[in-house]
GROMACS .gro file of C-alpha atoms in nm:
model
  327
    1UNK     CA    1   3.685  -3.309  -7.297
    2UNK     CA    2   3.702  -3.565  -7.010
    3UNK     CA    3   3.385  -3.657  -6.779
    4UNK     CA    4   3.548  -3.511  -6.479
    5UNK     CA    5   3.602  -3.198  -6.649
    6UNK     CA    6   3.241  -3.188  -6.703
    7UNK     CA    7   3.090  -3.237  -6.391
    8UNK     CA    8   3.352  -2.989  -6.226
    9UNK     CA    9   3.218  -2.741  -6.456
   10UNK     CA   10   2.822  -2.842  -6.403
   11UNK     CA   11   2.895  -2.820  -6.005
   12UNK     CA   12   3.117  -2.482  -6.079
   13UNK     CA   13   2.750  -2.335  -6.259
   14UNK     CA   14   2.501  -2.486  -5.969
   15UNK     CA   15   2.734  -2.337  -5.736
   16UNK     CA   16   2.737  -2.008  -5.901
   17UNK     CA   17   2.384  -1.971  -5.976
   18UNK     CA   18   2.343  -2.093  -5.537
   19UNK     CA   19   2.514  -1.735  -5.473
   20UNK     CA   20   2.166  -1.541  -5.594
   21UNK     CA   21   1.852  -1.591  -5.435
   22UNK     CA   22   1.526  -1.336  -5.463
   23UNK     CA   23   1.340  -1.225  -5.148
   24UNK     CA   24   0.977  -1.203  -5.170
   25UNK     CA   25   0.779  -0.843  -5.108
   26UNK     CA   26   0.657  -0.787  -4.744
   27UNK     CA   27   0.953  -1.060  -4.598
   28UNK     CA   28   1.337  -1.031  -4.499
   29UNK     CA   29   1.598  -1.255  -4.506
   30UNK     CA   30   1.843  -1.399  -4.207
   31UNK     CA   31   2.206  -1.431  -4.409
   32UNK     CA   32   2.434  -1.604  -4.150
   33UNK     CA   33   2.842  -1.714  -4.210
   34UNK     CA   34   2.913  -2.027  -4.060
   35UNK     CA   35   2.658  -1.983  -3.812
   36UNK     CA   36   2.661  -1.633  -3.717
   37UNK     CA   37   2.432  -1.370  -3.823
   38UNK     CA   38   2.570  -1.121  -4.115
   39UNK     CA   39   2.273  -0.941  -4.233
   40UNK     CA   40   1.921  -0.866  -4.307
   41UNK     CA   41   1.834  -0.868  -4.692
   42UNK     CA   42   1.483  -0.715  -4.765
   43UNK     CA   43   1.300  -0.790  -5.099
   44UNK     CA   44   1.444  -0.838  -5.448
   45UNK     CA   45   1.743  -1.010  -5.606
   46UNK     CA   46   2.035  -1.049  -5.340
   47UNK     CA   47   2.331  -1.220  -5.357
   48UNK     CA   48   2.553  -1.405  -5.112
   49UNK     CA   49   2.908  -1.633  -5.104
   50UNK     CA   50   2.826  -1.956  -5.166
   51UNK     CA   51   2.857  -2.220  -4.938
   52UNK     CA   52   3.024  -1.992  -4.679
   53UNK     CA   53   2.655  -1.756  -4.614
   54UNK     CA   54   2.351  -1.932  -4.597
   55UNK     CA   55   2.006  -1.834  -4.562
   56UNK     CA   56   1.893  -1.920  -4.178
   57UNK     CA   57   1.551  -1.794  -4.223
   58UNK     CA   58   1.302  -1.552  -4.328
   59UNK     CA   59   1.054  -1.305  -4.162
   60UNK     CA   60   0.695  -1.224  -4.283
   61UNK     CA   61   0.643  -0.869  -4.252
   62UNK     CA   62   0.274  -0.882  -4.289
   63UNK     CA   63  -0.001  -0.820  -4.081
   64UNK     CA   64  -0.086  -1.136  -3.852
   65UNK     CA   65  -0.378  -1.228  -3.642
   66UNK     CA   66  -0.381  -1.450  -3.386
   67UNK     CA   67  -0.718  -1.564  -3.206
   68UNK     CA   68  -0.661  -1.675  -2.823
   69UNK     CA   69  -0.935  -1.835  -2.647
   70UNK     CA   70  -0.985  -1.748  -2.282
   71UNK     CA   71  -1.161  -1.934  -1.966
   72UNK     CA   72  -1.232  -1.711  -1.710
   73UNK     CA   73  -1.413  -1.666  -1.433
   74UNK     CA   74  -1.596  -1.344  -1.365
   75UNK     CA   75  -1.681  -1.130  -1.017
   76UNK     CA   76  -2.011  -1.295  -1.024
   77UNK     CA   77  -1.861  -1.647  -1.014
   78UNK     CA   78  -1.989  -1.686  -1.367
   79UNK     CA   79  -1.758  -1.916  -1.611
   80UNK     CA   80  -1.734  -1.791  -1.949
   81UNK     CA   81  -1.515  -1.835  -2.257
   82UNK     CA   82  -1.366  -1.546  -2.415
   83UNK     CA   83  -1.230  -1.474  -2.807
   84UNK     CA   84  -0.959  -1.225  -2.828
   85UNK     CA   85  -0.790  -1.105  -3.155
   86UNK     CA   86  -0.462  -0.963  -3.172
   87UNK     CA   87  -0.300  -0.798  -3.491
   88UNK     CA   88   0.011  -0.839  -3.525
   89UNK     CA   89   0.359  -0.756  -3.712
   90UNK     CA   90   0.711  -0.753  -3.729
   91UNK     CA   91   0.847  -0.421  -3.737
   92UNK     CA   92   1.107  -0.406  -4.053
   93UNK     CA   93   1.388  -0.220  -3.836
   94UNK     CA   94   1.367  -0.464  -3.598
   95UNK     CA   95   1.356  -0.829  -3.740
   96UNK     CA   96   1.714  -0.945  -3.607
   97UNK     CA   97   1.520  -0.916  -3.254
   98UNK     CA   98   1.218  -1.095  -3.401
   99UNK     CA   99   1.435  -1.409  -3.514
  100UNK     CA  100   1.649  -1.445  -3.283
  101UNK     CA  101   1.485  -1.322  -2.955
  102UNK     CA  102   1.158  -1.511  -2.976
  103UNK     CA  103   1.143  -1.890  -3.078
  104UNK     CA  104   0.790  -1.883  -3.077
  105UNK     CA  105   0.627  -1.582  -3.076
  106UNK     CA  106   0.264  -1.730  -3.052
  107UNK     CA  107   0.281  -1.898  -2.744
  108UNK     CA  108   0.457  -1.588  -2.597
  109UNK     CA  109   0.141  -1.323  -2.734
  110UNK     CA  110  -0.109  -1.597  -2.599
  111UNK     CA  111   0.060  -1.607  -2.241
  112UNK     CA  112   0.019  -1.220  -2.256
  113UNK     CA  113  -0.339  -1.240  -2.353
  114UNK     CA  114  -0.378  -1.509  -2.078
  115UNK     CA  115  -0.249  -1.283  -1.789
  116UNK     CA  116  -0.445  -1.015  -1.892
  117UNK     CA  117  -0.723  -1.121  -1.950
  118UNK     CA  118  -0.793  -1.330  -1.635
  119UNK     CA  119  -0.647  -1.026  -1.501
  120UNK     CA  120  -0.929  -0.820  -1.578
  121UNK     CA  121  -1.270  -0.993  -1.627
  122UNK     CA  122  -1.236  -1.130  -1.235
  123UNK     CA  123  -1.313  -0.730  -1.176
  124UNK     CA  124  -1.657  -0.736  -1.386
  125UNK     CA  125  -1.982  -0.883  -1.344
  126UNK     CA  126  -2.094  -1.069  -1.626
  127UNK     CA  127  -2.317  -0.752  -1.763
  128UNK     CA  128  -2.004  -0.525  -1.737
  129UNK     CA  129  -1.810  -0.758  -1.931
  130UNK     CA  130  -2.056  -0.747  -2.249
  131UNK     CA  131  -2.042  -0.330  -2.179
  132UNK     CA  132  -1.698  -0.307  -2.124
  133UNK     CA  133  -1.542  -0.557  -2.349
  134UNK     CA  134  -1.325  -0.243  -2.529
  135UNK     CA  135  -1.192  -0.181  -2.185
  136UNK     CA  136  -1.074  -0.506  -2.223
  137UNK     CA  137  -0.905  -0.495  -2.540
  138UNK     CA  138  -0.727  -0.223  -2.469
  139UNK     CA  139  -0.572  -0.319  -2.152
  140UNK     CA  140  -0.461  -0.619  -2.381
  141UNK     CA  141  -0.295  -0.350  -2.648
  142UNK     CA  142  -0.131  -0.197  -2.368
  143UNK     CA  143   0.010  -0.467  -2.246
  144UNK     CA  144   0.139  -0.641  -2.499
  145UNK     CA  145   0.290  -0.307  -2.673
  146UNK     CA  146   0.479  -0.297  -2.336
  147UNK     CA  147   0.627  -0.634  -2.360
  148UNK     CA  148   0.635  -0.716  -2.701
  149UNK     CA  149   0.812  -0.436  -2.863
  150UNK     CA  150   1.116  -0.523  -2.675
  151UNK     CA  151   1.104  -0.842  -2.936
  152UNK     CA  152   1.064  -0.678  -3.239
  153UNK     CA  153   0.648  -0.708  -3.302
  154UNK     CA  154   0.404  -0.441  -3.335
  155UNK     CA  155   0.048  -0.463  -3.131
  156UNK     CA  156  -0.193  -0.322  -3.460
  157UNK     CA  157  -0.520  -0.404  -3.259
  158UNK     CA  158  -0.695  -0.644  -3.021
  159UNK     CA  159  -1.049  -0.722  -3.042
  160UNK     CA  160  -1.290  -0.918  -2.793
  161UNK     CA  161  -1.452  -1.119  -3.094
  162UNK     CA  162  -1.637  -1.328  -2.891
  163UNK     CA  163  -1.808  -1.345  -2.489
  164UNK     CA  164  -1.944  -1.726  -2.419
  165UNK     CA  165  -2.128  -1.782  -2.128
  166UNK     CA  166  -2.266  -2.120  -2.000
  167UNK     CA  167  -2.582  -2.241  -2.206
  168UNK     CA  168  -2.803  -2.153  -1.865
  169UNK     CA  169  -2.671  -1.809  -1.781
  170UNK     CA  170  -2.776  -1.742  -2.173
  171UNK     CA  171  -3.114  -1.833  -2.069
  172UNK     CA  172  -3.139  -1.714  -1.744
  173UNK     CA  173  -3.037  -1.359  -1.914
  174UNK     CA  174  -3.263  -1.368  -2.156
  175UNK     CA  175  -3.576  -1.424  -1.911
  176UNK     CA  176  -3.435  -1.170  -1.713
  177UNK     CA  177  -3.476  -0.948  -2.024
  178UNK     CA  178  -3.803  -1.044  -2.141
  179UNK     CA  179  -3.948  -1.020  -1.827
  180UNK     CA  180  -3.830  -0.643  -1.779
  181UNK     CA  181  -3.962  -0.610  -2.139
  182UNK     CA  182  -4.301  -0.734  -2.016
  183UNK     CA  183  -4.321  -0.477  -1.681
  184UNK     CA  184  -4.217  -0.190  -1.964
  185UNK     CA  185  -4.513  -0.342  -2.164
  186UNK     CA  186  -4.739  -0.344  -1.894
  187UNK     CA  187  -4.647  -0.026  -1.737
  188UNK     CA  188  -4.767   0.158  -2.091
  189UNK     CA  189  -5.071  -0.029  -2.085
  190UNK     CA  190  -5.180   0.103  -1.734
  191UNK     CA  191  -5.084   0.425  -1.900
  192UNK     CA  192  -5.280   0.412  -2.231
  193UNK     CA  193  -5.600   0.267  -1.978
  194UNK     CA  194  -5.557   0.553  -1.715
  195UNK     CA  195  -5.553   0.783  -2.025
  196UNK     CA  196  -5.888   0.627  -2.199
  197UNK     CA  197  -6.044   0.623  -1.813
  198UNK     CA  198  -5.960   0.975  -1.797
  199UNK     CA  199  -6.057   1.077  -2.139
  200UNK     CA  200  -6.397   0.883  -2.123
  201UNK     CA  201  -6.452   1.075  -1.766
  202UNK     CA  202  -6.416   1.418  -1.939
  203UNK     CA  203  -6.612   1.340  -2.201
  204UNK     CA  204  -6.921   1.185  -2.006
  205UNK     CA  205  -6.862   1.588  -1.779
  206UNK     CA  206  -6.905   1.754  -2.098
  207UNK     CA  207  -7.195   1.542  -2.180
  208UNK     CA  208  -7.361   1.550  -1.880
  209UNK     CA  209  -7.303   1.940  -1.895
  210UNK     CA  210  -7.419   2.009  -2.237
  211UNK     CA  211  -7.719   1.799  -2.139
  212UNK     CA  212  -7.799   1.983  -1.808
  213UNK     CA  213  -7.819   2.307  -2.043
  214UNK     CA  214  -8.031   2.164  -2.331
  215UNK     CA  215  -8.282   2.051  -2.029
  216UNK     CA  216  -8.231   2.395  -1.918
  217UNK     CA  217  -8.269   2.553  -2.235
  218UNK     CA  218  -8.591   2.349  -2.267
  219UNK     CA  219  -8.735   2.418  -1.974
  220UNK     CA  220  -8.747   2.781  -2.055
  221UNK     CA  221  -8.829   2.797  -2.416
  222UNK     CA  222  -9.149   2.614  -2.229
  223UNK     CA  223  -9.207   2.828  -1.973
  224UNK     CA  224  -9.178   3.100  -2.248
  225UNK     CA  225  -9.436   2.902  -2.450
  226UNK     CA  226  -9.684   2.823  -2.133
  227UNK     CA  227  -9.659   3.239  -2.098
  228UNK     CA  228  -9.788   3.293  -2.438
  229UNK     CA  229 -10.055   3.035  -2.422
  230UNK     CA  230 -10.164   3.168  -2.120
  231UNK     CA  231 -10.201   3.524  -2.248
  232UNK     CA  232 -10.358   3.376  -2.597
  233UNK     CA  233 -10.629   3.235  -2.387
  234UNK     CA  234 -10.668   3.536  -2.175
  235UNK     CA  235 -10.743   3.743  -2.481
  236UNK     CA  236 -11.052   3.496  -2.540
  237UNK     CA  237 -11.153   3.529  -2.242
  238UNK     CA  238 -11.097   3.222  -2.051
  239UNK     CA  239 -10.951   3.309  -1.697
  240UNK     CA  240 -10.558   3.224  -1.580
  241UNK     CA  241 -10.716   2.901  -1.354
  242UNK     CA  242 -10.864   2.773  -1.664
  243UNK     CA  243 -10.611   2.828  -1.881
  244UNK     CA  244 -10.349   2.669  -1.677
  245UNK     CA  245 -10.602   2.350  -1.680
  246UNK     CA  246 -10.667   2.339  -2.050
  247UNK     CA  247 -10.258   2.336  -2.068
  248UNK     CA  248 -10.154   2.083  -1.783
  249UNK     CA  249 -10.479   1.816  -1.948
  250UNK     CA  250 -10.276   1.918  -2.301
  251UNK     CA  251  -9.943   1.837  -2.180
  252UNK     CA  252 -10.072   1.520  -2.054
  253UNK     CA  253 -10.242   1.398  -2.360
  254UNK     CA  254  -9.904   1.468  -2.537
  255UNK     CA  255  -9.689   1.253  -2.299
  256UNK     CA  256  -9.943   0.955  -2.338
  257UNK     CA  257  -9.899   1.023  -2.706
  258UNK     CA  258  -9.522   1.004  -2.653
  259UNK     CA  259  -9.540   0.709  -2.423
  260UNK     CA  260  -9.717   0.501  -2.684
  261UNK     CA  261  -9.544   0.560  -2.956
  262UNK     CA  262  -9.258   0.340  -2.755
  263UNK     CA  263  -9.297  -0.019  -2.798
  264UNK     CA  264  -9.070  -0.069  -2.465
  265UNK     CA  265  -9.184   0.201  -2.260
  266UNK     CA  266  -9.359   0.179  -1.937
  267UNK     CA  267  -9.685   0.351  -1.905
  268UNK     CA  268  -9.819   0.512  -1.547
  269UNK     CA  269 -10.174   0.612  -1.580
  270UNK     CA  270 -10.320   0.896  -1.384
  271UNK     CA  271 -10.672   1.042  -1.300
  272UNK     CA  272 -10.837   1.122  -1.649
  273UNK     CA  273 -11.166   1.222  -1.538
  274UNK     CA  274 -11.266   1.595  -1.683
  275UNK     CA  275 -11.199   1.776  -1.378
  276UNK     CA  276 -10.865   1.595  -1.355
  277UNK     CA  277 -10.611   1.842  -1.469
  278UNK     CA  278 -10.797   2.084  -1.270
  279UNK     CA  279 -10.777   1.907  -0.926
  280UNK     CA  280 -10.378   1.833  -1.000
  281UNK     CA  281 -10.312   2.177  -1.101
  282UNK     CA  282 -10.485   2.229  -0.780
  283UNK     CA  283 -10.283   2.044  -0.559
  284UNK     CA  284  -9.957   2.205  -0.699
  285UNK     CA  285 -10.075   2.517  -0.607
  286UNK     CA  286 -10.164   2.421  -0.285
  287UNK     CA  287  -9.851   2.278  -0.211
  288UNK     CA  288  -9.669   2.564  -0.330
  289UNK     CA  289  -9.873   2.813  -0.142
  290UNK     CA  290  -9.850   2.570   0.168
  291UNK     CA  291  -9.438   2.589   0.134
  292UNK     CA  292  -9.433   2.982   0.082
  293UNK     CA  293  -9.593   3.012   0.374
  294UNK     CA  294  -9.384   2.775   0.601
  295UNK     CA  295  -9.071   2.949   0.497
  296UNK     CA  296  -9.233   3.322   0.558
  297UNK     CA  297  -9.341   3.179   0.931
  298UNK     CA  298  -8.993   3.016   1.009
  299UNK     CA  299  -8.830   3.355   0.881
  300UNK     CA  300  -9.021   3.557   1.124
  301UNK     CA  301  -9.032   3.358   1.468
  302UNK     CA  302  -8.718   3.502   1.726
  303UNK     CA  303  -8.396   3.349   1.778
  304UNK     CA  304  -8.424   3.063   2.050
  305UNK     CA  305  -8.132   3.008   2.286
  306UNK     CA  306  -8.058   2.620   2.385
  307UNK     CA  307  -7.871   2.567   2.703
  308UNK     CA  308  -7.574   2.297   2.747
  309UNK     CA  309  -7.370   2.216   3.101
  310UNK     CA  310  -7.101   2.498   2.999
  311UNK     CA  311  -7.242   2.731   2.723
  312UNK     CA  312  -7.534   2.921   2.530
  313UNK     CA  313  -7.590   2.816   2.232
  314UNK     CA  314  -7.805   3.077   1.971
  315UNK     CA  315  -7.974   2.870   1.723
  316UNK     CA  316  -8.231   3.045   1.459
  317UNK     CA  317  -8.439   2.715   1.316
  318UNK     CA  318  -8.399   2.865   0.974
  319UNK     CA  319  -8.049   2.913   0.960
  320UNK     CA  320  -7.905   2.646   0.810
  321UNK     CA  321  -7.542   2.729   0.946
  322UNK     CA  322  -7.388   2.540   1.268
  323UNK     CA  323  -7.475   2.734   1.564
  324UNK     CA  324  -7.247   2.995   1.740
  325UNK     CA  325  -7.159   2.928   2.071
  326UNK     CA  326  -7.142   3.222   2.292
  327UNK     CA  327  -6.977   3.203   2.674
   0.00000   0.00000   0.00000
């Protein structure tokens, strides 16, 4: 068997064995024939004439991402740089329009994103932009659905990943949030002090109220008590005048007592002679006679009539109501 015999038949075998070729899962295959397109070929073993097809490229069918990052400029003349992720694939019915209509499909998804994008955010403050960033995203979908499915891709999803602002708006932002946080804080103290001012008002009320009855309370249970005593000493036969003495010079013996058993308190010291308690007990009863008969006087003396430029006036000294006026 001659050489050239031999390497006719090893070129004959590479040849034959350049006629199969295997097409991975999730990608298709561009068979052209001397430069024009003859078929898509989808995964598995395929087969194809040597020499005359050849394979002019192949399409991945997956699921693609592609992160485009924005400058923009937003209604508040506030720079910021946006992140926005678009899903991506190429639809399998469709992948002759995917080669050959679209050299580079990147750049022509990014120039979407672009226009849209700086489309949209110019619209927003900066605050709206953070609230409505979904808006965003979909006007993106929309818009690329609209032009790229003409090409052959599918628009899965776009996502605003990412909102940038200038290193001062972030802090400017977040004293403008911490100070709102402190006029919330302060707001619920006021609250919670009005509430304790209020509270401790009510309560000193009560106190004051429950105290005004014990004092009344007491006062009775010792008029009650005088009462007895006096009657006690009645049935002895010591007179009401004397009685009331021998209690008033008690009573006062008992609040020195009390007064002394305080280390702090201040001590006034009255008359202590023996007919002390008489002369004060006394007085009171002077005084209260005296006032008795004041009022009984003032109740029985006639109505007196002053006279003014244009009117009568009635006035009674003991009524204590603004006088009538009478034409």
């Amino acid at each position: 068997m001659s050489t050239a015999f031999i390497i006719l038949l090893v070129l004959a075998f590479f040849i034959f064995m350049s006629s199969f070729f295997t097409v991975k899962q999730q990608t298709s295959v561009i068979v052209e024939r001397f430069g024009k397109f003859t078929s898509v070929r989808n995964s598995g073993l395929q087969l194809k004439i040597p020499v005359i097809d050849r394979i002019a490229g192949r399409v991945n069918l997956k699921i693609q991402q592609l992160d485009v990052l924005i400058e923009t400029q937003t209604k508040d003349n506030v720079f910021i740089k946006m992140k926005v992720s678009v899903q991506f694939k190429v639809i399998q019915e469709h992948v002759y329009e995917a080669f050959y209509k679209l050299e580079y499909p990147h750049d022509q998804i990014t120039a979407y994103v672009f226009d849209v994008v700086r489309a949209e955010v110019p619209k927003l403050i900066l605050d709206d932009v953070f609230v409505r960033k979904d808006d965003i995203a979909i006007a993106v979908k929309r818009e690329l659905n609209e032009a790229m499915t003409t090409y052959g891709y599918d628009i899965i999803n776009t996502l605003v990943t990412d909102i940038d602002p200038d290193i001062q708006v972030k802090n400017a932002m977040n004293r403008i949030n911490a100070a709102e946080r402190e006029k919330t804080a302060a707001m619920f103290e006021s609250e919670a002090q009005r509430i304790r001012i209020v509270a401790k008002a009510k309560a000193e009320a009560e106190s004051k109220k429950l105290q005004g009855q014990g004092i009344a309370d007491q006062r009775r249970e010792i008029a009650r008590g005088l009462v007895e005593s006096v009657e006690v000493l009645n049935n002895v036969g010591i007179n009401s005048q004397e009685a009331s003495a021998l209690i008033v010079i008690t009573q006062h013996y008992d609040t020195l007592q009390a007064i002394g058993a305080d280390t702090n308190s201040n001590l006034i010291l009255l008359p202590n002679s023996p007919q002390a308690a008489s002369d004060m007990l006394n007085s009171m009863v002077t005084s209260f006679s005296a006032s008795n008969i004041i009022g009984e006087e003032m109740k029985r003396q006639p109505r007196k009539v002053k006279k003014t430029n244009n009117s009568d006036i009635n006035y009674n000294p003991s009524d204590t109501s603004e006088p009538t006026e009478t034409a």
